[in-house]
PDB file of C-alpha atoms in Angstrom:
ATOM      1  CA  MET A   1      22.385  13.507 -13.745  1.00  0.00           C
ATOM      2  CA  SER A   2      23.303   9.856 -13.970  1.00  0.00           C
ATOM      3  CA  LEU A   3      24.482   8.110 -10.831  1.00  0.00           C
ATOM      4  CA  PRO A   4      27.437   5.684 -10.810  1.00  0.00           C
ATOM      5  CA  TYR A   5      25.333   2.882  -9.358  1.00  0.00           C
ATOM      6  CA  GLU A   6      22.284   3.219 -11.626  1.00  0.00           C
ATOM      7  CA  ASP A   7      23.268   0.285 -13.852  1.00  0.00           C
ATOM      8  CA  ALA A   8      23.931  -2.025 -10.902  1.00  0.00           C
ATOM      9  CA  LEU A   9      20.587  -1.114  -9.323  1.00  0.00           C
ATOM     10  CA  LYS A  10      18.700  -1.560 -12.577  1.00  0.00           C
ATOM     11  CA  ASN A  11      20.180  -5.007 -13.149  1.00  0.00           C
ATOM     12  CA  GLY A  12      19.723  -6.301  -9.607  1.00  0.00           C
ATOM     13  CA  ARG A  13      23.385  -6.310  -8.612  1.00  0.00           C
ATOM     14  CA  GLN A  14      22.518  -5.137  -5.124  1.00  0.00           C
ATOM     15  CA  GLU A  15      25.777  -5.678  -3.271  1.00  0.00           C
ATOM     16  CA  GLU A  16      27.711  -3.988  -6.052  1.00  0.00           C
ATOM     17  CA  ALA A  17      25.252  -1.094  -6.041  1.00  0.00           C
ATOM     18  CA  LEU A  18      25.527  -0.751  -2.271  1.00  0.00           C
ATOM     19  CA  LYS A  19      29.319  -0.537  -2.426  1.00  0.00           C
ATOM     20  CA  GLN A  20      29.072   2.087  -5.130  1.00  0.00           C
ATOM     21  CA  ILE A  21      26.571   4.054  -3.034  1.00  0.00           C
ATOM     22  CA  PHE A  22      29.000   4.000  -0.090  1.00  0.00           C
ATOM     23  CA  ASP A  23      31.752   5.217  -2.423  1.00  0.00           C
ATOM     24  CA  SER A  24      29.474   7.992  -3.719  1.00  0.00           C
ATOM     25  CA  ILE A  25      28.713   9.108  -0.166  1.00  0.00           C
ATOM     26  CA  GLU A  26      32.439   9.356   0.562  1.00  0.00           C
ATOM     27  CA  GLU A  27      32.881  11.492  -2.549  1.00  0.00           C
ATOM     28  CA  GLU A  28      29.728  13.596  -2.033  1.00  0.00           C
ATOM     29  CA  PRO A  29      28.814  13.451   1.687  1.00  0.00           C
ATOM     30  CA  GLU A  30      26.311  16.314   1.355  1.00  0.00           C
ATOM     31  CA  ALA A  31      24.260  14.804  -1.499  1.00  0.00           C
ATOM     32  CA  GLU A  32      21.070  13.444   0.035  1.00  0.00           C
ATOM     33  CA  VAL A  33      20.216  11.401  -3.087  1.00  0.00           C
ATOM     34  CA  HIS A  34      22.889   8.834  -2.185  1.00  0.00           C
ATOM     35  CA  TYR A  35      21.464   8.407   1.310  1.00  0.00           C
ATOM     36  CA  ILE A  36      17.934   7.995  -0.090  1.00  0.00           C
ATOM     37  CA  ASN A  37      19.038   5.387  -2.615  1.00  0.00           C
ATOM     38  CA  GLY A  38      21.165   3.699   0.020  1.00  0.00           C
ATOM     39  CA  GLY A  39      18.259   3.667   2.457  1.00  0.00           C
ATOM     40  CA  ASN A  40      15.899   2.167  -0.089  1.00  0.00           C
ATOM     41  CA  LEU A  41      18.417  -0.497  -1.070  1.00  0.00           C
ATOM     42  CA  LEU A  42      19.202  -1.378   2.550  1.00  0.00           C
ATOM     43  CA  HIS A  43      15.469  -1.669   3.203  1.00  0.00           C
ATOM     44  CA  SER A  44      15.087  -4.074   0.276  1.00  0.00           C
ATOM     45  CA  LEU A  45      17.935  -6.122   1.793  1.00  0.00           C
ATOM     46  CA  GLY A  46      16.175  -6.277   5.153  1.00  0.00           C
ATOM     47  CA  ARG A  47      18.688  -4.009   6.867  1.00  0.00           C
ATOM     48  CA  ASP A  48      16.122  -1.578   8.200  1.00  0.00           C
ATOM     49  CA  GLU A  49      18.055  -0.090  11.113  1.00  0.00           C
ATOM     50  CA  GLU A  50      20.766   1.041   8.712  1.00  0.00           C
ATOM     51  CA  ALA A  51      18.141   2.137   6.191  1.00  0.00           C
ATOM     52  CA  GLU A  52      16.479   4.329   8.794  1.00  0.00           C
ATOM     53  CA  GLN A  53      19.803   5.974   9.635  1.00  0.00           C
ATOM     54  CA  PHE A  54      20.483   6.681   5.965  1.00  0.00           C
ATOM     55  CA  LEU A  55      17.061   8.233   5.415  1.00  0.00           C
ATOM     56  CA  GLN A  56      17.291  10.311   8.592  1.00  0.00           C
ATOM     57  CA  LYS A  57      20.606  11.623   7.301  1.00  0.00           C
ATOM     58  CA  ALA A  58      18.965  12.519   3.979  1.00  0.00           C
ATOM     59  CA  ILE A  59      16.297  14.476   5.870  1.00  0.00           C
ATOM     60  CA  ASP A  60      18.974  16.237   7.929  1.00  0.00           C
ATOM     61  CA  LEU A  61      20.681  17.280   4.701  1.00  0.00           C
ATOM     62  CA  ASN A  62      17.461  18.368   2.999  1.00  0.00           C
ATOM     63  CA  SER A  63      14.347  18.860   5.093  1.00  0.00           C
ATOM     64  CA  GLN A  64      12.372  19.383   1.855  1.00  0.00           C
ATOM     65  CA  SER A  65      13.142  15.912   0.492  1.00  0.00           C
ATOM     66  CA  THR A  66       9.757  14.328  -0.220  1.00  0.00           C
ATOM     67  CA  SER A  67      11.397  11.048  -1.249  1.00  0.00           C
ATOM     68  CA  ALA A  68      13.252  10.693   2.042  1.00  0.00           C
ATOM     69  CA  PHE A  69      10.125  11.258   4.135  1.00  0.00           C
ATOM     70  CA  TYR A  70       8.120   8.846   1.978  1.00  0.00           C
ATOM     71  CA  SER A  71      10.779   6.122   2.051  1.00  0.00           C
ATOM     72  CA  LEU A  72      11.232   6.381   5.818  1.00  0.00           C
ATOM     73  CA  ALA A  73       7.466   6.297   6.308  1.00  0.00           C
ATOM     74  CA  ASN A  74       7.341   3.047   4.303  1.00  0.00           C
ATOM     75  CA  ILE A  75       9.819   1.464   6.699  1.00  0.00           C
ATOM     76  CA  TYR A  76       7.749   2.572   9.691  1.00  0.00           C
ATOM     77  CA  TYR A  77       4.611   1.207   8.017  1.00  0.00           C
ATOM     78  CA  ASN A  78       6.226  -2.171   7.398  1.00  0.00           C
ATOM     79  CA  HIS A  79       7.151  -2.338  11.081  1.00  0.00           C
ATOM     80  CA  GLU A  80       3.588  -1.428  12.114  1.00  0.00           C
ATOM     81  CA  ARG A  81       4.679   1.965  13.419  1.00  0.00           C
ATOM     82  CA  TYR A  82       1.603   3.459  11.803  1.00  0.00           C
ATOM     83  CA  GLU A  83       1.326   6.708  13.749  1.00  0.00           C
ATOM     84  CA  GLU A  84       4.917   7.579  12.893  1.00  0.00           C
ATOM     85  CA  ALA A  85       4.301   6.582   9.297  1.00  0.00           C
ATOM     86  CA  ILE A  86       1.271   8.880   9.059  1.00  0.00           C
ATOM     87  CA  ARG A  87       3.284  11.806  10.419  1.00  0.00           C
ATOM     88  CA  LEU A  88       5.946  11.394   7.738  1.00  0.00           C
ATOM     89  CA  TYR A  89       3.512  10.587   4.932  1.00  0.00           C
ATOM     90  CA  LEU A  90       1.658  13.813   5.729  1.00  0.00           C
ATOM     91  CA  ILE A  91       4.867  15.815   5.429  1.00  0.00           C
ATOM     92  CA  ALA A  92       5.379  14.318   1.969  1.00  0.00           C
ATOM     93  CA  TYR A  93       1.673  14.845   1.218  1.00  0.00           C
ATOM     94  CA  THR A  94       1.912  18.625   1.702  1.00  0.00           C
ATOM     95  CA  ARG A  95       4.247  18.680  -1.288  1.00  0.00           C
ATOM     96  CA  ASN A  96       2.552  16.123  -3.513  1.00  0.00           C
ATOM     97  CA  GLU A  97      -1.161  15.846  -2.731  1.00  0.00           C
ATOM     98  CA  LYS A  98      -2.090  14.000  -5.932  1.00  0.00           C
ATOM     99  CA  ASP A  99       0.416  11.155  -5.742  1.00  0.00           C
ATOM    100  CA  ALA A 100      -1.579   7.912  -5.909  1.00  0.00           C
ATOM    101  CA  ASP A 101       0.862   5.732  -3.982  1.00  0.00           C
ATOM    102  CA  LEU A 102       1.235   8.299  -1.217  1.00  0.00           C
ATOM    103  CA  ASN A 103      -2.531   8.649  -0.849  1.00  0.00           C
ATOM    104  CA  PHE A 104      -2.910   4.872  -0.812  1.00  0.00           C
ATOM    105  CA  MET A 105      -0.328   4.475   1.944  1.00  0.00           C
ATOM    106  CA  LEU A 106      -1.969   7.232   3.980  1.00  0.00           C
ATOM    107  CA  ALA A 107      -5.304   5.472   3.593  1.00  0.00           C
ATOM    108  CA  MET A 108      -3.863   2.120   4.647  1.00  0.00           C
ATOM    109  CA  SER A 109      -2.118   3.707   7.629  1.00  0.00           C
ATOM    110  CA  HIS A 110      -5.401   5.188   8.805  1.00  0.00           C
ATOM    111  CA  ILE A 111      -7.075   1.790   8.376  1.00  0.00           C
ATOM    112  CA  ASN A 112      -4.414   0.250  10.588  1.00  0.00           C
ATOM    113  CA  THR A 113      -4.907   2.913  13.261  1.00  0.00           C
ATOM    114  CA  GLN A 114      -8.666   2.242  13.361  1.00  0.00           C
ATOM    115  CA  GLN A 115      -9.547   5.510  11.602  1.00  0.00           C
ATOM    116  CA  PRO A 116     -11.557   4.229   8.626  1.00  0.00           C
ATOM    117  CA  LYS A 117     -13.418   7.452   7.913  1.00  0.00           C
ATOM    118  CA  ALA A 118     -10.141   9.362   7.738  1.00  0.00           C
ATOM    119  CA  ALA A 119      -8.959   6.911   5.084  1.00  0.00           C
ATOM    120  CA  LEU A 120     -11.794   7.682   2.666  1.00  0.00           C
ATOM    121  CA  GLN A 121     -10.438  10.933   1.235  1.00  0.00           C
ATOM    122  CA  PHE A 122      -7.034   9.383   0.553  1.00  0.00           C
ATOM    123  CA  PHE A 123      -8.511   6.309  -1.136  1.00  0.00           C
ATOM    124  CA  GLU A 124     -10.623   8.584  -3.318  1.00  0.00           C
ATOM    125  CA  VAL A 125      -7.616  10.545  -4.581  1.00  0.00           C
ATOM    126  CA  ALA A 126      -5.575   7.373  -5.082  1.00  0.00           C
ATOM    127  CA  HIS A 127      -8.437   5.888  -7.108  1.00  0.00           C
ATOM    128  CA  GLN A 128      -8.841   9.043  -9.180  1.00  0.00           C
ATOM    129  CA  GLU A 129      -5.153   9.035 -10.044  1.00  0.00           C
ATOM    130  CA  LYS A 130      -4.926   5.256 -10.657  1.00  0.00           C
ATOM    131  CA  PRO A 131      -8.476   4.111 -11.471  1.00  0.00           C
ATOM    132  CA  ASP A 132      -7.388   0.674 -12.724  1.00  0.00           C
ATOM    133  CA  ASP A 133      -5.075  -0.241  -9.869  1.00  0.00           C
ATOM    134  CA  ILE A 134      -6.307  -3.547  -8.407  1.00  0.00           C
ATOM    135  CA  ASP A 135      -4.978  -3.026  -4.876  1.00  0.00           C
ATOM    136  CA  ILE A 136      -6.458   0.455  -4.625  1.00  0.00           C
ATOM    137  CA  CYS A 137      -9.845  -0.666  -5.965  1.00  0.00           C
ATOM    138  CA  PHE A 138     -10.004  -3.647  -3.623  1.00  0.00           C
ATOM    139  CA  GLN A 139      -8.939  -1.882  -0.432  1.00  0.00           C
ATOM    140  CA  TYR A 140     -11.163   1.106  -1.213  1.00  0.00           C
ATOM    141  CA  GLY A 141     -14.082  -1.224  -1.924  1.00  0.00           C
ATOM    142  CA  LEU A 142     -13.450  -3.132   1.289  1.00  0.00           C
ATOM    143  CA  LEU A 143     -13.507   0.092   3.287  1.00  0.00           C
ATOM    144  CA  CYS A 144     -16.745   1.164   1.622  1.00  0.00           C
ATOM    145  CA  CYS A 145     -18.269  -2.170   2.653  1.00  0.00           C
ATOM    146  CA  GLN A 146     -17.167  -1.641   6.240  1.00  0.00           C
ATOM    147  CA  LEU A 147     -18.734   1.825   6.251  1.00  0.00           C
ATOM    148  CA  SER A 148     -21.967   0.527   4.652  1.00  0.00           C
ATOM    149  CA  LEU A 149     -21.327   2.520   1.477  1.00  0.00           C
ATOM    150  CA  PHE A 150     -22.591  -0.421  -0.516  1.00  0.00           C
ATOM    151  CA  ASP A 151     -23.141   1.114  -3.961  1.00  0.00           C
ATOM    152  CA  PRO A 152     -19.599   2.438  -4.421  1.00  0.00           C
ATOM    153  CA  ALA A 153     -18.287  -0.743  -2.794  1.00  0.00           C
ATOM    154  CA  GLU A 154     -20.074  -2.873  -5.379  1.00  0.00           C
ATOM    155  CA  LYS A 155     -18.671  -0.814  -8.256  1.00  0.00           C
ATOM    156  CA  LEU A 156     -15.127  -1.031  -6.926  1.00  0.00           C
ATOM    157  CA  LEU A 157     -15.185  -4.744  -6.111  1.00  0.00           C
ATOM    158  CA  THR A 158     -16.874  -5.581  -9.406  1.00  0.00           C
ATOM    159  CA  LYS A 159     -14.114  -3.699 -11.187  1.00  0.00           C
ATOM    160  CA  VAL A 160     -11.586  -5.885  -9.403  1.00  0.00           C
ATOM    161  CA  VAL A 161     -13.210  -9.215 -10.319  1.00  0.00           C
ATOM    162  CA  ASP A 162     -13.743  -8.057 -13.900  1.00  0.00           C
ATOM    163  CA  LYS A 163     -10.003  -7.496 -14.229  1.00  0.00           C
ATOM    164  CA  THR A 164      -8.548 -10.476 -12.362  1.00  0.00           C
ATOM    165  CA  PRO A 165      -9.544 -13.609 -10.413  1.00  0.00           C
ATOM    166  CA  HIS A 166      -9.802 -12.340  -6.853  1.00  0.00           C
ATOM    167  CA  ALA A 167     -11.223 -14.580  -4.136  1.00  0.00           C
ATOM    168  CA  ASP A 168     -11.514 -11.920  -1.424  1.00  0.00           C
ATOM    169  CA  ALA A 169     -13.291  -9.483  -3.734  1.00  0.00           C
ATOM    170  CA  GLN A 170     -15.785 -12.203  -4.702  1.00  0.00           C
ATOM    171  CA  TYR A 171     -16.322 -13.088  -1.052  1.00  0.00           C
ATOM    172  CA  ASN A 172     -17.018  -9.490  -0.082  1.00  0.00           C
ATOM    173  CA  LEU A 173     -19.381  -9.053  -3.008  1.00  0.00           C
ATOM    174  CA  GLY A 174     -21.247 -12.046  -1.628  1.00  0.00           C
ATOM    175  CA  LEU A 175     -21.478 -10.440   1.793  1.00  0.00           C
ATOM    176  CA  LEU A 176     -22.668  -7.221   0.189  1.00  0.00           C
ATOM    177  CA  LYS A 177     -25.465  -9.067  -1.625  1.00  0.00           C
ATOM    178  CA  LEU A 178     -26.578 -10.624   1.640  1.00  0.00           C
ATOM    179  CA  VAL A 179     -26.450  -7.500   3.782  1.00  0.00           C
ATOM    180  CA  ARG A 180     -27.801  -4.957   1.312  1.00  0.00           C
ATOM    181  CA  ASP A 181     -30.156  -7.045  -0.799  1.00  0.00           C
ATOM    182  CA  ASP A 182     -30.796 -10.195   1.254  1.00  0.00           C
ATOM    183  CA  ASP A 183     -30.095 -11.992  -2.032  1.00  0.00           C
ATOM    184  CA  LYS A 184     -28.908 -15.482  -1.108  1.00  0.00           C
ATOM    185  CA  VAL A 185     -28.770 -16.661  -4.704  1.00  0.00           C
ATOM    186  CA  GLN A 186     -26.329 -14.025  -5.910  1.00  0.00           C
ATOM    187  CA  ALA A 187     -24.412 -14.181  -2.636  1.00  0.00           C
ATOM    188  CA  SER A 188     -23.946 -17.926  -3.109  1.00  0.00           C
ATOM    189  CA  GLU A 189     -22.696 -17.364  -6.647  1.00  0.00           C
ATOM    190  CA  HIS A 190     -20.030 -14.961  -5.404  1.00  0.00           C
ATOM    191  CA  PHE A 191     -18.988 -17.258  -2.573  1.00  0.00           C
ATOM    192  CA  GLN A 192     -18.660 -20.149  -5.034  1.00  0.00           C
ATOM    193  CA  LYS A 193     -16.561 -17.972  -7.361  1.00  0.00           C
ATOM    194  CA  ALA A 194     -14.307 -17.156  -4.422  1.00  0.00           C
ATOM    195  CA  ILE A 195     -13.813 -20.878  -3.840  1.00  0.00           C
ATOM    196  CA  ASP A 196     -13.199 -21.441  -7.554  1.00  0.00           C
ATOM    197  CA  VAL A 197     -10.352 -18.934  -7.328  1.00  0.00           C
ATOM    198  CA  GLN A 198      -9.041 -20.151  -3.972  1.00  0.00           C
ATOM    199  CA  LYS A 199     -10.134 -23.655  -3.015  1.00  0.00           C
ATOM    200  CA  ASP A 200      -9.240 -23.216   0.675  1.00  0.00           C
ATOM    201  CA  HIS A 201     -11.084 -19.919   1.137  1.00  0.00           C
ATOM    202  CA  HIS A 202     -12.513 -20.897   4.527  1.00  0.00           C
ATOM    203  CA  LEU A 203     -14.733 -17.848   4.919  1.00  0.00           C
ATOM    204  CA  ALA A 204     -16.436 -18.490   1.600  1.00  0.00           C
ATOM    205  CA  HIS A 205     -16.927 -22.178   2.476  1.00  0.00           C
ATOM    206  CA  HIS A 206     -18.408 -21.181   5.828  1.00  0.00           C
ATOM    207  CA  ALA A 207     -20.719 -18.607   4.234  1.00  0.00           C
ATOM    208  CA  LEU A 208     -21.992 -21.125   1.697  1.00  0.00           C
ATOM    209  CA  LYS A 209     -22.664 -23.631   4.468  1.00  0.00           C
ATOM    210  CA  LYS A 210     -24.614 -21.057   6.481  1.00  0.00           C
ATOM    211  CA  ILE A 211     -26.752 -20.098   3.487  1.00  0.00           C
ATOM    212  CA  SER A 212     -27.634 -23.718   2.787  1.00  0.00           C
ATOM    213  CA  GLU A 213     -28.700 -24.471   6.359  1.00  0.00           C
TER     214      GLU A 213
END
C-alpha cells in the first residue's frame, strides 16, 4: 500500500511530508504506520519529544509493532537513556533476532552500560548478517581488544583498514601488536598509518613518542 507522503519523504521535502502525515492521521487515526513515520520524521527534525509521543501512540495502537519499538529505542539511545533503549530493543529482538542493525544497537547499548561481555553475542550476529559493514567490524574488533580476544580483534580491525582508511582501527591494531606480541616495529607502523589518515590523531602521536623513548 502506497502512502500519500512517500514521494515527499523520498525527495527530502520534510515539512510537506510532515503535513501530509498529520493529514493521514486525521483520516486514519487508528493506523500506527502514520505515527511511526511521523515519529521517525520528527526525530530527524530534532523534535524528539513529539517523536516519542508519536511512537508511544503507535505502540498503544499495535503492541506488536517491531518498528515502533525499534524507532523509540533509537531515540532513547541518542539521548543516552541506554537502559530504556535496551528494554525496547529486546522487545523488537524477540520478533527479529537476526536483524543486523538491531543486534548492533543492542551491542552498543550494552557497551554504554558497561556490560561488554553481554555485547559479544549481539556483535557476532550483526557481523554474521553484515560481514562487510565497517562500523560493525570496527566496534566488534574494539570490543574484542578490550576483552583481550586479540586474534578475532586483529581479523576484524584488519578487515576495516583493508576496506577504508581508518585512523582508529590502525591505532588499535598498533596497541594490539604491542600488548599481544610486544612488536614495537609493527606497532609503530600502525601508529604512523593512523597519523597518515588523521594528522591530529593525538593518541597515535603519543604512542609513537613513547615507543621511541
